[in-house]
Short mmCIF file of C-alpha atoms in Angstrom, two decimals:
data_model
loop_
_atom_site.label_atom_id
_atom_site.label_comp_id
_atom_site.label_asym_id
_atom_site.label_seq_id
_atom_site.Cartn_x
_atom_site.Cartn_y
_atom_site.Cartn_z
CA MET C 1 -4.22 -23.11 7.39
CA PHE C 2 -4.87 -22.55 3.66
CA ARG C 3 -3.58 -18.97 3.87
CA ASN C 4 -0.12 -20.23 4.80
CA MET C 5 -0.19 -22.99 2.19
CA LYS C 6 2.21 -22.62 -0.69
CA ILE C 7 0.73 -21.82 -4.10
CA ALA C 8 2.12 -25.06 -5.52
CA ALA C 9 0.48 -26.98 -2.67
CA ARG C 10 -2.84 -25.21 -3.30
CA LEU C 11 -2.70 -26.03 -6.99
CA GLY C 12 -1.71 -29.61 -6.20
CA LEU C 13 -4.58 -29.92 -3.72
CA GLY C 14 -7.08 -28.47 -6.19
CA PHE C 15 -6.00 -30.68 -9.07
CA GLY C 16 -5.75 -33.64 -6.69
CA LEU C 17 -9.38 -33.17 -5.66
CA LEU C 18 -10.41 -32.90 -9.29
CA VAL C 19 -8.50 -36.08 -10.09
CA LEU C 20 -10.20 -37.85 -7.17
CA ILE C 21 -13.60 -36.68 -8.40
CA MET C 22 -12.81 -37.81 -11.92
CA LEU C 23 -11.58 -41.11 -10.52
CA ALA C 24 -14.81 -41.46 -8.52
CA ILE C 25 -16.84 -40.75 -11.66
CA ALA C 26 -14.79 -43.31 -13.55
CA VAL C 27 -15.27 -45.89 -10.77
CA VAL C 28 -19.02 -45.25 -10.62
CA GLY C 29 -19.26 -45.45 -14.39
CA SER C 30 -17.16 -48.60 -14.48
CA LEU C 31 -19.25 -50.25 -11.78
CA GLY C 32 -22.45 -49.26 -13.55
CA MET C 33 -21.15 -50.54 -16.87
CA SER C 34 -19.93 -53.68 -15.15
CA HIS C 35 -23.38 -54.33 -13.66
CA LEU C 36 -25.00 -53.54 -17.01
CA ASN C 37 -22.54 -55.86 -18.70
CA ASP C 38 -23.29 -58.58 -16.14
CA SER C 39 -27.02 -58.23 -16.76
CA THR C 40 -26.55 -58.24 -20.51
CA ASP C 41 -24.14 -61.14 -20.31
CA ASP C 42 -26.62 -63.03 -18.13
CA ILE C 43 -29.28 -62.54 -20.81
CA ILE C 44 -27.02 -63.40 -23.72
CA ALA C 45 -24.84 -66.12 -22.22
CA ASN C 46 -27.25 -67.68 -19.69
CA LYS C 47 -30.94 -67.14 -20.22
CA TRP C 48 -31.13 -66.82 -23.99
CA PRO C 49 -29.20 -70.10 -24.64
CA LYS C 50 -31.70 -71.82 -22.33
CA VAL C 51 -34.56 -70.48 -24.42
CA LEU C 52 -32.82 -71.71 -27.57
CA LEU C 53 -32.40 -75.18 -26.03
CA LEU C 54 -36.07 -75.20 -25.01
CA GLN C 55 -37.04 -74.13 -28.51
CA GLU C 56 -34.82 -76.87 -29.91
CA GLY C 57 -36.52 -79.43 -27.63
CA LEU C 58 -39.95 -78.04 -28.53
CA ALA C 59 -39.09 -78.36 -32.23
CA GLY C 60 -38.07 -81.97 -31.56
CA VAL C 61 -41.44 -82.65 -29.91
CA ASN C 62 -43.21 -81.19 -32.93
CA ASP C 63 -41.06 -83.20 -35.31
CA ILE C 64 -41.81 -86.41 -33.38
CA GLY C 65 -45.52 -85.59 -33.47
CA LEU C 66 -45.41 -85.13 -37.23
CA ALA C 67 -43.32 -88.25 -37.67
CA GLY C 68 -45.86 -90.31 -35.63
CA ARG C 69 -48.71 -89.04 -37.79
CA ASN C 70 -46.77 -89.81 -40.96
CA MET C 71 -46.04 -93.27 -39.67
CA MET C 72 -49.76 -93.96 -39.13
CA LEU C 73 -50.53 -92.58 -42.59
CA ALA C 74 -47.73 -94.45 -44.38
CA GLU C 75 -48.84 -96.62 -47.28
CA ASN C 76 -45.82 -98.89 -47.26
CA LYS C 77 -43.13 -100.15 -44.93
CA GLU C 78 -40.43 -97.83 -46.32
CA ALA C 79 -42.43 -94.73 -45.45
CA ALA C 80 -43.26 -96.14 -42.03
CA GLN C 81 -39.60 -96.94 -41.44
CA LYS C 82 -38.58 -93.43 -42.45
CA ALA C 83 -41.12 -91.93 -40.05
CA LYS C 84 -39.83 -94.23 -37.31
CA GLU C 85 -36.28 -93.01 -37.92
CA GLN C 86 -37.50 -89.40 -37.72
CA ILE C 87 -39.03 -90.20 -34.33
CA PHE C 88 -35.71 -91.58 -33.07
CA GLU C 89 -33.78 -88.59 -34.49
CA GLY C 90 -36.17 -86.17 -32.80
CA ARG C 91 -35.90 -88.12 -29.55
CA ALA C 92 -32.07 -88.00 -29.72
CA ALA C 93 -32.12 -84.27 -30.47
CA ILE C 94 -34.43 -83.61 -27.52
CA GLY C 95 -32.20 -85.72 -25.28
CA LYS C 96 -29.12 -83.70 -26.23
CA ALA C 97 -30.96 -80.44 -25.69
CA TRP C 98 -32.22 -81.50 -22.26
CA ASP C 99 -28.74 -82.77 -21.29
CA LYS C 100 -27.31 -79.33 -22.10
CA LEU C 101 -30.15 -77.49 -20.42
CA LYS C 102 -30.26 -79.35 -17.10
CA PRO C 103 -26.89 -78.16 -15.62
CA THR C 104 -27.61 -74.54 -16.60
CA LEU C 105 -30.82 -74.26 -14.58
CA ASP C 106 -30.17 -72.45 -11.29
CA GLN C 107 -33.65 -71.31 -10.27
CA PRO C 108 -35.64 -73.66 -8.01
CA ARG C 109 -38.79 -73.04 -10.01
CA GLY C 110 -36.94 -73.69 -13.24
CA LYS C 111 -35.56 -76.96 -11.90
CA GLU C 112 -39.05 -77.99 -10.79
CA MET C 113 -40.53 -77.18 -14.19
CA PHE C 114 -37.70 -79.04 -15.93
CA ALA C 115 -38.44 -82.11 -13.76
CA GLN C 116 -42.02 -81.96 -14.99
CA ILE C 117 -40.73 -81.76 -18.56
CA VAL C 118 -38.54 -84.82 -17.99
CA ASP C 119 -41.55 -86.65 -16.54
CA SER C 120 -43.65 -85.71 -19.57
CA ARG C 121 -40.80 -86.79 -21.87
CA GLU C 122 -40.68 -90.25 -20.33
CA ARG C 123 -44.42 -90.58 -20.82
CA PHE C 124 -44.10 -89.23 -24.37
CA ILE C 125 -41.30 -91.73 -25.13
CA ALA C 126 -43.49 -94.53 -23.81
CA ALA C 127 -46.33 -93.30 -26.05
CA GLN C 128 -43.90 -93.15 -28.99
CA ASN C 129 -42.82 -96.74 -28.36
CA GLN C 130 -46.43 -97.87 -28.13
CA LEU C 131 -47.27 -96.07 -31.39
CA ILE C 132 -44.24 -97.66 -33.09
CA LYS C 133 -45.26 -101.13 -31.82
CA LEU C 134 -48.81 -100.69 -33.16
CA ALA C 135 -47.39 -99.66 -36.52
CA GLU C 136 -45.03 -102.64 -36.57
CA ASP C 137 -47.90 -104.98 -35.66
CA GLY C 138 -49.95 -103.53 -38.48
CA LYS C 139 -52.62 -102.21 -36.19
CA MET C 140 -52.92 -98.97 -38.07
CA ALA C 141 -56.53 -98.22 -37.13
CA GLU C 142 -55.81 -98.75 -33.45
CA GLY C 143 -52.60 -96.71 -33.87
CA ARG C 144 -54.48 -93.82 -35.46
CA ALA C 145 -57.00 -93.89 -32.66
CA PHE C 146 -54.13 -93.85 -30.09
CA LEU C 147 -52.46 -91.04 -32.07
CA ALA C 148 -55.61 -88.95 -31.94
CA GLY C 149 -56.25 -89.76 -28.31
CA ASP C 150 -53.69 -90.44 -25.60
CA TYR C 151 -50.66 -89.77 -27.81
CA ARG C 152 -51.87 -86.27 -28.65
CA SER C 153 -52.77 -85.52 -25.03
CA ILE C 154 -49.34 -86.60 -23.82
CA ALA C 155 -47.61 -84.57 -26.57
CA GLN C 156 -49.70 -81.49 -25.83
CA GLU C 157 -48.91 -81.75 -22.11
CA TYR C 158 -45.23 -82.12 -23.04
CA ARG C 159 -45.32 -79.02 -25.25
CA LYS C 160 -47.30 -77.13 -22.62
CA ARG C 161 -44.66 -77.79 -19.98
CA VAL C 162 -41.82 -76.89 -22.36
CA ASN C 163 -43.62 -73.64 -23.29
CA ALA C 164 -44.16 -72.93 -19.61
CA LEU C 165 -40.40 -73.13 -19.01
CA VAL C 166 -39.82 -70.98 -22.10
CA GLN C 167 -42.23 -68.41 -20.69
CA PHE C 168 -40.48 -68.58 -17.31
CA GLN C 169 -37.12 -68.00 -18.99
CA GLY C 170 -38.69 -65.12 -20.87
CA GLU C 171 -39.85 -63.61 -17.60
CA LEU C 172 -36.34 -63.99 -16.22
CA MET C 173 -34.94 -62.28 -19.33
CA THR C 174 -37.50 -59.49 -18.92
CA GLN C 175 -36.49 -59.07 -15.28
CA SER C 176 -32.82 -58.99 -16.28
CA GLY C 177 -33.60 -56.42 -18.93
CA VAL C 178 -35.52 -54.29 -16.45
CA ALA C 179 -32.68 -54.66 -13.96
CA ALA C 180 -30.18 -53.66 -16.66
CA THR C 181 -32.28 -50.63 -17.56
CA THR C 182 -32.59 -49.68 -13.90
CA GLU C 183 -28.86 -50.06 -13.38
CA PHE C 184 -28.24 -47.98 -16.49
CA HIS C 185 -30.48 -45.18 -15.24
CA GLN C 186 -28.95 -45.36 -11.77
CA SER C 187 -25.42 -45.27 -13.15
CA ARG C 188 -26.34 -42.45 -15.51
CA ASN C 189 -27.95 -40.44 -12.69
CA ILE C 190 -24.99 -41.04 -10.40
CA MET C 191 -22.54 -40.01 -13.13
CA ILE C 192 -24.60 -36.91 -13.93
CA ALA C 193 -24.78 -36.00 -10.24
CA ALA C 194 -21.06 -36.65 -9.82
CA SER C 195 -20.28 -34.61 -12.95
CA VAL C 196 -22.40 -31.71 -11.68
CA ALA C 197 -20.70 -31.97 -8.29
CA ALA C 198 -17.31 -32.06 -10.01
CA LEU C 199 -18.25 -29.01 -12.07
CA LEU C 200 -19.42 -27.08 -9.01
CA LEU C 201 -16.37 -28.14 -7.04
CA SER C 202 -14.13 -27.21 -9.97
CA VAL C 203 -15.72 -23.75 -10.10
CA ALA C 204 -15.36 -23.40 -6.33
CA LEU C 205 -11.74 -24.60 -6.42
CA GLY C 206 -10.98 -22.30 -9.36
CA PHE C 207 -12.50 -19.33 -7.52
CA TRP C 208 -10.68 -20.23 -4.31
CA LEU C 209 -7.35 -20.70 -6.07
CA ALA C 210 -7.75 -17.57 -8.20
CA ARG C 211 -8.79 -15.46 -5.21
CA GLY C 212 -6.08 -16.92 -3.00
CA ILE C 213 -3.43 -16.12 -5.61
CA SER C 214 -4.67 -13.00 -7.41
CA ARG C 215 -5.71 -11.06 -4.31
CA PRO C 216 -2.30 -11.12 -2.56
CA ILE C 217 -0.57 -10.51 -5.91
CA GLY C 218 -2.89 -7.54 -6.47
CA ASN C 219 -1.89 -6.19 -3.06
CA ALA C 220 1.76 -6.72 -3.96
CA VAL C 221 1.28 -4.88 -7.27
CA ALA C 222 -0.43 -1.97 -5.48
CA VAL C 223 2.41 -1.79 -2.97
CA ALA C 224 4.99 -1.97 -5.78
CA ASN C 225 3.25 0.88 -7.61
CA GLN C 226 3.27 3.02 -4.46
CA LEU C 227 6.94 2.26 -3.92
CA ALA C 228 7.64 3.06 -7.58
CA ALA C 229 5.84 6.39 -7.06
CA GLY C 230 8.21 7.16 -4.17
CA ASP C 231 5.79 6.50 -1.31
CA LEU C 232 8.02 4.73 1.17
CA GLY C 233 5.50 5.24 3.96
CA VAL C 234 3.09 2.70 2.45
CA LYS C 235 1.75 0.23 5.00
CA ILE C 236 2.52 -3.34 4.00
CA GLU C 237 0.57 -6.03 5.86
CA VAL C 238 1.92 -9.57 5.74
CA ASP C 239 -0.77 -12.04 6.81
CA SER C 240 0.43 -15.25 5.15
CA ARG C 241 3.56 -17.33 4.73
CA ASP C 242 3.03 -18.46 1.15
CA GLU C 243 4.93 -17.10 -1.87
CA THR C 244 2.87 -13.91 -2.00
CA GLY C 245 3.33 -13.42 1.74
CA GLN C 246 7.05 -13.87 1.30
CA LEU C 247 6.95 -11.36 -1.56
CA LEU C 248 5.14 -8.80 0.60
CA ALA C 249 7.57 -9.43 3.46
CA ALA C 250 10.50 -8.88 1.08
CA MET C 251 8.90 -5.67 -0.22
CA LYS C 252 8.31 -4.52 3.35
CA ASN C 253 11.95 -5.17 4.18
CA MET C 254 13.00 -3.39 0.96
CA SER C 255 10.77 -0.41 1.81
CA GLY C 256 12.32 -0.20 5.27
CA ARG C 257 15.83 -0.39 3.88
CA LEU C 258 15.03 2.27 1.28
CA ALA C 259 13.54 4.54 3.89
CA GLN C 260 16.61 4.08 6.08
CA VAL C 261 19.00 4.80 3.20
CA ILE C 262 17.03 7.84 2.09
CA THR C 263 16.87 9.16 5.67
CA GLU C 264 20.61 8.77 6.08
CA THR C 265 21.18 10.27 2.61
CA GLN C 266 19.01 13.27 3.50
CA ALA C 267 20.98 13.68 6.71
CA VAL C 268 24.29 13.71 4.79
CA VAL C 269 22.94 16.09 2.12
CA GLY C 270 21.42 18.35 4.79
CA ALA C 271 24.72 18.49 6.65
CA ALA C 272 26.51 19.28 3.38
CA ALA C 273 24.04 22.10 2.75
CA GLN C 274 25.06 23.52 6.15
CA GLY C 275 28.73 23.24 5.23
CA ASP C 276 29.44 20.02 7.14
CA LEU C 277 31.02 17.59 4.67
CA SER C 278 32.19 15.19 7.35
CA ARG C 279 28.89 13.28 7.61
CA ARG C 280 28.74 9.83 5.97
CA VAL C 281 26.18 7.07 5.41
CA ASP C 282 26.90 4.06 7.65
CA LEU C 283 27.55 1.07 5.36
CA GLY C 284 28.01 -1.49 8.11
CA ASP C 285 24.47 -2.94 8.04
CA LYS C 286 23.74 -2.46 4.34
CA GLN C 287 23.92 -4.80 1.39
CA GLY C 288 23.18 -4.74 -2.32
CA PHE C 289 21.60 -1.61 -3.77
CA ALA C 290 21.43 0.08 -0.33
CA ARG C 291 25.16 -0.33 0.11
CA ASP C 292 25.80 0.88 -3.46
CA LEU C 293 23.60 3.94 -2.93
CA GLY C 294 25.19 4.78 0.41
CA SER C 295 28.64 4.27 -1.06
CA SER C 296 27.79 6.65 -3.93
CA VAL C 297 26.56 9.32 -1.50
CA ASN C 298 29.70 8.92 0.60
CA GLN C 299 31.89 9.12 -2.49
CA TYR C 300 30.10 12.30 -3.57
CA SER C 301 30.60 13.84 -0.12
CA GLU C 302 34.25 12.84 -0.07
CA THR C 303 34.81 14.30 -3.55
CA CYS C 304 33.09 17.56 -2.58
CA ASP C 305 35.09 17.71 0.64
CA THR C 306 38.34 17.07 -1.21
CA ILE C 307 37.83 19.63 -3.98
CA LEU C 308 36.64 22.27 -1.53
CA SER C 309 39.62 21.55 0.74
CA GLU C 310 41.98 21.93 -2.20
CA VAL C 311 40.32 25.19 -3.29
CA GLY C 312 40.48 26.47 0.29
CA ARG C 313 44.15 25.54 0.52
CA VAL C 314 44.98 27.48 -2.66
CA LEU C 315 42.87 30.49 -1.62
CA ASN C 316 44.40 30.51 1.88
CA ALA C 317 47.87 30.44 0.31
CA MET C 318 46.91 33.33 -1.96
CA SER C 319 45.60 35.30 1.00
CA ALA C 320 48.95 34.67 2.72
CA GLY C 321 50.83 35.99 -0.33
CA ASP C 322 51.82 32.59 -1.70
CA LEU C 323 50.73 32.59 -5.34
CA LYS C 324 52.60 29.41 -6.23
CA GLN C 325 50.09 26.94 -4.78
CA ARG C 326 47.98 24.96 -7.27
CA ILE C 327 45.47 22.05 -7.22
CA GLU C 328 47.42 19.14 -8.67
CA ARG C 329 44.91 16.29 -8.07
CA ASP C 330 42.62 15.25 -10.92
CA PHE C 331 38.84 15.48 -10.51
CA PRO C 332 35.97 14.43 -12.79
CA GLY C 333 33.34 16.59 -14.50
CA ALA C 334 32.29 19.81 -12.80
CA PHE C 335 34.92 19.27 -10.11
CA ALA C 336 37.57 19.40 -12.83
CA GLU C 337 36.10 22.71 -13.99
CA MET C 338 36.27 24.01 -10.40
CA ARG C 339 39.89 22.86 -10.18
CA THR C 340 40.69 24.59 -13.48
CA ALA C 341 38.94 27.78 -12.36
CA ALA C 342 40.83 27.87 -9.04
CA ASN C 343 44.18 27.25 -10.75
CA SER C 344 43.35 29.80 -13.43
CA THR C 345 42.54 32.38 -10.73
CA ALA C 346 45.85 31.68 -9.01
CA ASP C 347 47.69 31.87 -12.37
CA THR C 348 46.02 35.19 -13.23
CA CYS C 349 46.81 36.64 -9.79
CA ALA C 350 50.40 35.47 -10.04
CA ALA C 351 50.69 36.89 -13.56
CA ILE C 352 49.32 40.33 -12.66
CA MET C 353 51.44 40.45 -9.50
CA ALA C 354 54.52 39.47 -11.52
CA GLU C 355 53.82 42.16 -14.09
CA VAL C 356 53.24 44.73 -11.35
CA GLY C 357 56.45 43.64 -9.63
CA GLN C 358 58.48 43.97 -12.83
CA VAL C 359 57.09 47.43 -13.58
CA MET C 360 57.60 48.58 -9.96
CA GLY C 361 61.14 47.23 -10.05
CA ALA C 362 61.81 49.29 -13.18
CA VAL C 363 60.29 52.34 -11.53
CA ALA C 364 62.47 51.73 -8.50
CA ALA C 365 65.46 51.67 -10.87
CA GLY C 366 64.39 55.01 -12.31
CA ASP C 367 62.85 53.59 -15.48
CA LEU C 368 59.48 55.24 -15.75
CA THR C 369 58.98 54.15 -19.34
CA ARG C 370 57.87 50.61 -18.47
CA SER C 371 54.18 49.67 -18.38
CA ILE C 372 52.06 46.50 -18.21
CA GLU C 373 51.22 45.52 -21.78
CA ARG C 374 49.63 42.04 -21.21
CA PRO C 375 45.82 42.02 -21.24
CA PHE C 376 43.96 40.69 -18.18
CA PRO C 377 40.32 39.89 -17.62
CA GLY C 378 37.85 41.84 -15.49
CA ASP C 379 39.15 43.59 -12.39
CA PHE C 380 42.72 42.53 -13.15
CA GLU C 381 42.55 44.72 -16.25
CA ALA C 382 41.45 47.63 -13.97
CA ILE C 383 44.45 46.96 -11.69
CA LYS C 384 46.71 46.93 -14.74
CA ASN C 385 45.26 50.25 -15.96
CA SER C 386 45.60 51.80 -12.48
CA VAL C 387 49.28 50.79 -12.27
CA ASN C 388 49.99 52.09 -15.78
CA THR C 389 48.14 55.34 -15.03
CA SER C 390 50.06 55.80 -11.78
CA ILE C 391 53.38 55.23 -13.51
CA GLY C 392 52.39 57.65 -16.30
CA ARG C 393 51.45 60.31 -13.79
CA LEU C 394 54.61 59.62 -11.80
CA ALA C 395 56.66 60.08 -14.98
CA GLN C 396 54.91 63.36 -15.70
CA THR C 397 55.56 64.58 -12.15
CA VAL C 398 59.20 63.54 -12.30
CA SER C 399 59.56 65.29 -15.67
CA ALA C 400 57.99 68.48 -14.29
CA VAL C 401 60.23 68.37 -11.20
CA SER C 402 63.25 67.76 -13.40
CA GLY C 403 62.37 70.84 -15.54
CA GLY C 404 61.96 73.01 -12.42
CA VAL C 405 65.28 71.83 -11.07
CA SER C 406 66.96 72.72 -14.38
CA GLU C 407 65.49 76.19 -14.31
CA ILE C 408 66.60 76.65 -10.69
CA THR C 409 70.07 75.44 -11.62
CA ALA C 410 70.28 77.94 -14.50
CA ALA C 411 69.05 80.75 -12.26
CA LEU C 412 71.65 79.81 -9.64
CA GLY C 413 74.31 79.91 -12.37
CA GLN C 414 73.26 83.38 -13.36
CA VAL C 415 73.25 84.50 -9.71
CA ASN C 416 76.68 83.02 -9.24
CA ALA C 417 78.00 84.82 -12.34
CA ALA C 418 76.55 88.08 -11.15
CA SER C 419 78.09 87.57 -7.74
CA GLN C 420 81.47 86.96 -9.24
CA THR C 421 81.12 90.11 -11.41
CA LEU C 422 80.21 92.19 -8.39
CA ALA C 423 83.09 90.81 -6.44
CA GLN C 424 85.55 91.55 -9.22
CA GLY C 425 84.24 95.20 -9.56
CA ALA C 426 84.61 95.73 -5.84
CA SER C 427 88.22 94.55 -5.96
CA GLU C 428 89.07 96.88 -8.74
CA GLN C 429 87.50 99.86 -6.91
CA ALA C 430 89.48 99.09 -3.90
#
């Protein structure tokens, strides 16, 4: 399945998994931080304010205790009245603190302990009122005895119960702190484990992606190098449908087309080497470079066939005695040189034959003084020399024959004269 997956899809899948892992780490971290924040917020916003309220109430109890003692030790009414007012202020402060504290208590044990505090407060208020009444009645000795006895016992019990709730709240804060620490360690361990897993998965994904991409590309590069080296018989295996598989398939198709073109080209060239210039590369099923290559081979064959046909036509005409035929068509490069050479050969043959004809015509007219003066290359110069030599020798022979004829004519004249003399002498004798 993955082998046929596109490279873009593989990369998208890999990065998608990494994003999911990072998202999971972020979610785990956020949840851990959220729990830690909840625990910390519970300590700061819930439990610690309760402790502060308890401490505020405890301070009020202490203030009332001191105010009651001062009231019993007062030396005048003003000092006693001031201590009385301090008692009422402490009582009001405790009442406000307990009013704020009561609705915040959510633990059954805490509510039970707070009920005991309220019970002790009512008893402490009653003891305060009794102490105030003794001071107002002037019973200072009895008041001091009450202060040192029942009043102190009630106040101590009150403080003891308030401290007990403070200690309970402290235990709850300790538990919250431990829970926060535990949650922190758990979140940290989970994030570390998730990070390690993400790292390992990233390495695995990177290796998988790199191998899945580089290996087929390496095969394609090896195939391309073999094709570049001219090895068209290389075996190309296509085992995937991704981009690299498509590349290998295209290279396989290209290799096949090249092999086909080269085979057909070799067939045309081989036929041309055997003198058959009629063979052509079939262009019907070819496109692109294959069609261009085949077209070039065909054009080369056609040009060779044409120039050779023209040269053959001129040579055949020359062999038939027609020295007027020439190659008129233009050809490029070496073919133009061949055309020039063929035409030059025909021109030279025509020229030498014309010169020979003129000289022979003169000879036929009795003019043995004519000769071929124009220079010719190679064997044509030998022909020229042979003709001139033959005419020279013919002239010599004719001159010798002419001299002999003259001598014979003179001798005949002498014979004739002698004959006439003899004939005349015979007549006279008769």
